[in-house]
Coordinates of C-alpha atoms and ligand atoms in Angstrom, one line a residue:
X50 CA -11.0 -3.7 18.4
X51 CA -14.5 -2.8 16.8
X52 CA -13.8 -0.9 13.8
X53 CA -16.0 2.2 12.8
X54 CA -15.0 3.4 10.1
X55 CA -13.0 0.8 8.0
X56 CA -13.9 -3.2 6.9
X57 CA -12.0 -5.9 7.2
X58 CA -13.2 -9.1 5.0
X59 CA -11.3 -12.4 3.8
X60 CA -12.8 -12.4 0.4
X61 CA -10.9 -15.7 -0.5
X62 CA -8.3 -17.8 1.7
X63 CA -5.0 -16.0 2.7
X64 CA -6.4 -12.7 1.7
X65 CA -7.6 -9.8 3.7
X66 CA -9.4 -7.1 2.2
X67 CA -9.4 -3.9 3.7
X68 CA -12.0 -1.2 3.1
X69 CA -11.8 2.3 3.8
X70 CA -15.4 2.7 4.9
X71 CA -16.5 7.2 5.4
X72 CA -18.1 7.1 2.3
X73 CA -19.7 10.6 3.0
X74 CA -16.3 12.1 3.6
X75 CA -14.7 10.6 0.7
X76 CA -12.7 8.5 3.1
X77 CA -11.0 11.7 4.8
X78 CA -8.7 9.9 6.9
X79 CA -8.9 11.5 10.7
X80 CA -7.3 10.1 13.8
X81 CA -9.9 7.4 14.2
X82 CA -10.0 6.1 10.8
X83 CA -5.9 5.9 11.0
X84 CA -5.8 4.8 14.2
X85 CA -8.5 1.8 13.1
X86 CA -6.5 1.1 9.9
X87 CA -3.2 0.9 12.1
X88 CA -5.0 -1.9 14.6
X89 CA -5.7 -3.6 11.1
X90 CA -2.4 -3.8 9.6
X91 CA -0.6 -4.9 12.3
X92 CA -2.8 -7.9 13.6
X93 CA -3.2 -8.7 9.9
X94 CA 0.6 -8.8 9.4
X95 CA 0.6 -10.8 12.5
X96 CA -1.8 -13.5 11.3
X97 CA -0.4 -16.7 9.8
X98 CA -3.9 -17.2 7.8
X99 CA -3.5 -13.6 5.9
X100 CA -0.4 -13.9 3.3
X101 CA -1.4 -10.6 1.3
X102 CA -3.6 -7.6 1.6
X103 CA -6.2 -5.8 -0.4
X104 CA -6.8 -2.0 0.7
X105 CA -9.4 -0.5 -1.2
X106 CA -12.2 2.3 -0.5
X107 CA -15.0 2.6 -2.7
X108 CA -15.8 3.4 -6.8
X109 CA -15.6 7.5 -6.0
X110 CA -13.1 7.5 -3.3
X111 CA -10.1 5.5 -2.1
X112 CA -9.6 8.4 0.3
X113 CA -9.4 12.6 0.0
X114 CA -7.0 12.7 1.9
X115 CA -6.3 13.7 5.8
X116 CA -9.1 15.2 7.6
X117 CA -8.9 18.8 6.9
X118 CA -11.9 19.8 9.1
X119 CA -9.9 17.7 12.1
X120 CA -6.5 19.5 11.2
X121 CA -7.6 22.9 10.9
X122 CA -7.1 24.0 14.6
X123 CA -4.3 22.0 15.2
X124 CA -0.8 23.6 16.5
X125 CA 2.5 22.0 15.4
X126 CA 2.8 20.7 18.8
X127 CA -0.1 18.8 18.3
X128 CA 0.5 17.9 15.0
X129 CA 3.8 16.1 16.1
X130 CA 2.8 14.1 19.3
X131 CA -0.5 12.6 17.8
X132 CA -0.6 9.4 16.6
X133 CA -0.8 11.0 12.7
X134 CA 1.6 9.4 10.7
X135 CA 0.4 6.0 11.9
X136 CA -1.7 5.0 9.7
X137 CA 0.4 5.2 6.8
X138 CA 3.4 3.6 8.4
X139 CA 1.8 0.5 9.6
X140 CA 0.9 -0.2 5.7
X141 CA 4.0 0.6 5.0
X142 CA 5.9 -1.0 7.3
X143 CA 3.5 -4.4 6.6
X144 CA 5.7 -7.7 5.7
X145 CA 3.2 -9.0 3.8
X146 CA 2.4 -7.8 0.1
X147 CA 0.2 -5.1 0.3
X148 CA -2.3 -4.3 -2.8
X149 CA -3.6 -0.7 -3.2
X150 CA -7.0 -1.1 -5.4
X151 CA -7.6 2.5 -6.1
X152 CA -11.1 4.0 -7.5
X153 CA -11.8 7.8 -7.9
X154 CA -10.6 10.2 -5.7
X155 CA -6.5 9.4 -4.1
X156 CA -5.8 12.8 -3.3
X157 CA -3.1 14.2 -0.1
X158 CA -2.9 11.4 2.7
X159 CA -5.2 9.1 0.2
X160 CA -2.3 8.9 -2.8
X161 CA 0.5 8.7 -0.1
X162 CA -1.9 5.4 1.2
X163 CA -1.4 4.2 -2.1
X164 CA 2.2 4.9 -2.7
X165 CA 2.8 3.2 0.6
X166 CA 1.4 -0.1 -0.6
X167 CA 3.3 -2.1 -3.0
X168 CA 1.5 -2.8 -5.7
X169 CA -1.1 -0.4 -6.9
X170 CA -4.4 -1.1 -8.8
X171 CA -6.5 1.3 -10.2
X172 CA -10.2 1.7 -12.1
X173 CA -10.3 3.9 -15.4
X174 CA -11.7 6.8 -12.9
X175 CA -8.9 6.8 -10.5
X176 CA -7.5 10.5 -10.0
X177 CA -4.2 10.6 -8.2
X178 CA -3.0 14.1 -6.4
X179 CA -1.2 16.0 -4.0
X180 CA -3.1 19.1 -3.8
X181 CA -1.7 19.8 -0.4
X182 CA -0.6 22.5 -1.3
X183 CA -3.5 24.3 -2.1
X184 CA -4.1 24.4 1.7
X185 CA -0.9 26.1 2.5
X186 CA 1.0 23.0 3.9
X187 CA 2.6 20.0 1.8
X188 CA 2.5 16.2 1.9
X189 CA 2.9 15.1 4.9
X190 CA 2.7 10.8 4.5
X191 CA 5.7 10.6 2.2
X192 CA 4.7 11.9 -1.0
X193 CA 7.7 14.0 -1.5
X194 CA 9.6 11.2 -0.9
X195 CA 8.3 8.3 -2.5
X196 CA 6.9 10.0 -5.4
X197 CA 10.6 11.4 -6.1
X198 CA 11.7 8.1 -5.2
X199 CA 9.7 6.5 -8.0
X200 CA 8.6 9.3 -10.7
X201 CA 11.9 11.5 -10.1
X202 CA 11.8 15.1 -9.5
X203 CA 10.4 17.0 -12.2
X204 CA 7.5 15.6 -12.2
X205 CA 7.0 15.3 -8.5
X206 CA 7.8 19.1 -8.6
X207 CA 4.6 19.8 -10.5
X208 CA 2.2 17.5 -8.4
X209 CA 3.7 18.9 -5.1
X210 CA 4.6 22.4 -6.6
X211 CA 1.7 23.0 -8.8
X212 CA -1.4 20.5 -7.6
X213 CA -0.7 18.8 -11.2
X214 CA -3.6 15.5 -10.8
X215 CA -3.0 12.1 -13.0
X216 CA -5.7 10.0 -14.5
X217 CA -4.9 6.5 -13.7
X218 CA -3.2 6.1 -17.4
X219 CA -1.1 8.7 -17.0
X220 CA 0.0 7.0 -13.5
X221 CA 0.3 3.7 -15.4
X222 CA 2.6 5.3 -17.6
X223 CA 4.4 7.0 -15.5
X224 CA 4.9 4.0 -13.1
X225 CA 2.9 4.4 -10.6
X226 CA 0.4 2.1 -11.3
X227 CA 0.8 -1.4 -12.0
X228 CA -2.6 -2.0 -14.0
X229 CA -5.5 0.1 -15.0
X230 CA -9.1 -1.8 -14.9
X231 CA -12.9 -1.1 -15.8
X232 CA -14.8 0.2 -12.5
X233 CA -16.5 -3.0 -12.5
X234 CA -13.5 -5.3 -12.0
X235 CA -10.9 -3.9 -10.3
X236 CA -11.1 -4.5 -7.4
X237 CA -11.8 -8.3 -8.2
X238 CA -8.5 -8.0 -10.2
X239 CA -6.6 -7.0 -7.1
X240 CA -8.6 -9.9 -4.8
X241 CA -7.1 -12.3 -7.8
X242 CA -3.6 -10.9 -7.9
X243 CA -3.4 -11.1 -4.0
X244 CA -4.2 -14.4 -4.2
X245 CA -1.7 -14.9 -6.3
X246 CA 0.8 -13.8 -4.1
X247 CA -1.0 -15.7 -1.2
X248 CA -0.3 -18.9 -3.2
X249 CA 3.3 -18.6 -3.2
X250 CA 5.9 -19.2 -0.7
X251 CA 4.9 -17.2 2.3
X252 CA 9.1 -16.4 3.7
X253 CA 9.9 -16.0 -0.1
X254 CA 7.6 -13.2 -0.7
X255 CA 8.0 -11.1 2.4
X256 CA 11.7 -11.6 1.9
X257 CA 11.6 -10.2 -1.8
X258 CA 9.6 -7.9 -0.4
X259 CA 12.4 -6.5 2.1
X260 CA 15.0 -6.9 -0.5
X261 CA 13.3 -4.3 -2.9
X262 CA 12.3 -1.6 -0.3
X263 CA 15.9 -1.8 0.6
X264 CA 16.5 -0.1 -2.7
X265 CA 14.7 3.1 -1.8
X266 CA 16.6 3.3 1.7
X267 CA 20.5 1.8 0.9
X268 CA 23.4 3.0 -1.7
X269 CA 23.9 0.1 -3.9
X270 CA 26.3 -2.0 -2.4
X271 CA 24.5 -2.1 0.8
X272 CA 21.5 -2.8 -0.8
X273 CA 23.4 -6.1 -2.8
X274 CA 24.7 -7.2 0.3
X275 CA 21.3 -7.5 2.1
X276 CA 19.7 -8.8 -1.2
X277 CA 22.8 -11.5 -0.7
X278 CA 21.7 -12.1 3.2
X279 CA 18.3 -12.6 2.3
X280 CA 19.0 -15.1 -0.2
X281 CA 21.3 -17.1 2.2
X282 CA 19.1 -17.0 4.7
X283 CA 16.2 -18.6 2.5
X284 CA 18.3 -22.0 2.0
X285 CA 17.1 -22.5 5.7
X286 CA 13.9 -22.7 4.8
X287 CA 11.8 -26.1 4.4
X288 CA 10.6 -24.4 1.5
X289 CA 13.4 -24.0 -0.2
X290 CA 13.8 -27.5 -0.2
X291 CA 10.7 -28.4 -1.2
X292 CA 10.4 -25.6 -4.3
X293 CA 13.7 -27.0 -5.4
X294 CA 12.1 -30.8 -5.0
X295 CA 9.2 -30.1 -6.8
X296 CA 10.7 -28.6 -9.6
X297 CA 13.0 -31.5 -10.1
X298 CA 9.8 -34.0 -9.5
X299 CA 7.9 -32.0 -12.0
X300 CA 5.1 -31.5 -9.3
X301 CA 3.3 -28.2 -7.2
X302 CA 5.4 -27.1 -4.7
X303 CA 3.8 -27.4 -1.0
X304 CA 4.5 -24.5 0.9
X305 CA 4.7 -24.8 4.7
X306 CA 5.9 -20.9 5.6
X307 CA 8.8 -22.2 7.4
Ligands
LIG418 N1 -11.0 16.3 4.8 C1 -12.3 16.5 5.4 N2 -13.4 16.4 4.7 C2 -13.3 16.1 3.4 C3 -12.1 15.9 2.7 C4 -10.9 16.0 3.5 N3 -9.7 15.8 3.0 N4 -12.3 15.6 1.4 C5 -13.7 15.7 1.3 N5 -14.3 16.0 2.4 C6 -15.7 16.1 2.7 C7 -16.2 17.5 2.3 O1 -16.0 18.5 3.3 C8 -17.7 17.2 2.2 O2 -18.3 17.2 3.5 P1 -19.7 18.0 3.7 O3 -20.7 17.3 2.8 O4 -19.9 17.7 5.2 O5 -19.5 19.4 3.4 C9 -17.7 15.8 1.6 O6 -16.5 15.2 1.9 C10 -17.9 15.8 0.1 O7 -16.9 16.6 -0.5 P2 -17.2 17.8 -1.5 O8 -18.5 18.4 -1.3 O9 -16.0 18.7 -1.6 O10 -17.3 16.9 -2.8 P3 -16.8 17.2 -4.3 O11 -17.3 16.1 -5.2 O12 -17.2 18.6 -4.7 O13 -15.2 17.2 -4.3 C11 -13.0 16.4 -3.7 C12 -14.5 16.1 -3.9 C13 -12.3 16.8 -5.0 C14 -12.4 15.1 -3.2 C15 -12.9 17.5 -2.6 O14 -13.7 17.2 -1.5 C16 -11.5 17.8 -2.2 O15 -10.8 18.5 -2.8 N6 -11.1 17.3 -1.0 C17 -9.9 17.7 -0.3 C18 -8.7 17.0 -1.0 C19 -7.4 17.5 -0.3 O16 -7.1 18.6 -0.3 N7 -6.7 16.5 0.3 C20 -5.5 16.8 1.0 C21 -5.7 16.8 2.5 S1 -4.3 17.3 3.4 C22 -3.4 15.9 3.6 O17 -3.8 14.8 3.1 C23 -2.1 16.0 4.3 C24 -1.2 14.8 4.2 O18 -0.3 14.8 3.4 C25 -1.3 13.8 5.1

């Protein structure tokens, strides 16, 4: 698929970077950029040389949000049966570690972006939001839910409620960001974290991975149980054996993804 409106670059090995690229709608995601960023994800998470991913959009925008301009004559109907939501789902639903690398504007459908990755980046400009409301409808992508999930409800309440916007240290504080950078490294501190991740072993990662979205969707002792399976399962693995060997041989570990 030929991509218009988003980028997809290996900046360094087992890393893709995905870039947002409407510059002169601040990113508004419509159909076509989700549909593009939906063909991404999945062939990336499909692809044995990518073992994390980098989205990021550019210094003013990661994204506005949905398409307003594209929604505004839309019925329910319409809403419902076109392929909206997935966008957001196929970076949500990615096995591989996903890194949000948030500059400037991550309002509506751009904040829920970034709540849907799993570890979030952000420059000192970074502005997060859900001014949805201010247009007479309400998140749409999961911010009710995974802000309340992660901040709790009070303050959700006031982002969703009342439009209330966070400056990337207040997100940092709150949670919702793992690290706040200078504009003019942060998105080469999220290329270096993914490749981090990328380093590691590949079955290891996307397992952890599982086991702590499973916390946001199972009562407790389901989620320990699956935690438990997980684990099990991993002493299947080639690499288990080696991470183990090396350890004990005082050596790098070689991992195979198997
Ligand atoms: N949809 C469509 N176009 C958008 C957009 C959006 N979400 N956000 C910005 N744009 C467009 C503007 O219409 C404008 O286009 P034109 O030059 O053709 O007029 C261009 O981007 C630049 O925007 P502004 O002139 O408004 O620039 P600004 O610097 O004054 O303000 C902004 C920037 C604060 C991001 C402002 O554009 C804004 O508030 N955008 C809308 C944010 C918003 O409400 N997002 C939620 C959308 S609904 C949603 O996301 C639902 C969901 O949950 C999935």
């Amino acid at each position: 698929m030929d991509y218009e409106y988003i980028v997809v670059e290996r900046p360094v090995e087992g890393v893709a970077l995905v870039r947002l690229n409407r510059p002169k709608q601040y990113n508004a995601l419509n159909l076509q950029v989700l549909t593009e960023l939906a063909h991404a994800f999945e062939s990336l998470d499909k692809d044995e040389g990518v073992r994390a991913i980098v989205l990021t959009g550019n210094d003013k925008a990661f994204a506005a949000g949905a398409d307003i301009k594209e929604m505004i004559t839309r019925t329910s109907a319409e809403m419902k049966s076109a392929p909206f939501v997935a966008g957001w789902d196929a970076v949500a639903m990615a096995r591989k570690p996903v890194i949000a690398a948030v500059s400037g504007y991550a309002l509506g459908g751009g904040a829920e972006l970034a709540w849907a990755c799993d570890i979030i980046i952000a420059s000192e400009t970074a502005v997060f939001g859900q001014p949805e409301i201010n247009l007479g409808i309400i998140p749409g992508a999961g911010g009710t839910q995974r802000l309340a999930r992660t901040v709790g409800k009070y303050l959700t309440m006031e982002m969703v409620l009342n439009d209330r916007r966070l400056t990337a240290e207040e997100a940092a504080r709150f949670g919702l960001v793992n690290h706040v950078y200078p504009l003019a490294s942060y998105l080469d501190e999220a290329i270096k974290l993914a490749a981090k991740l990328a380093s590691r072993a590949p079955l290891a990662v996307q397992y952890a991975k599982e086991a702590v979205l499973f916390a946001f969707e199972s009562p407790l002792r389901a989620g320990l149980q699956h935690e438990r399976l997980l684990f099990y399962t991993l002493f299947g693995t080639e690499d288990q054996k080696e991470g183990m060997q090396a350890f004990i041989e005082k050596r790098a570990p070689e991992w195979k993804g198997r």
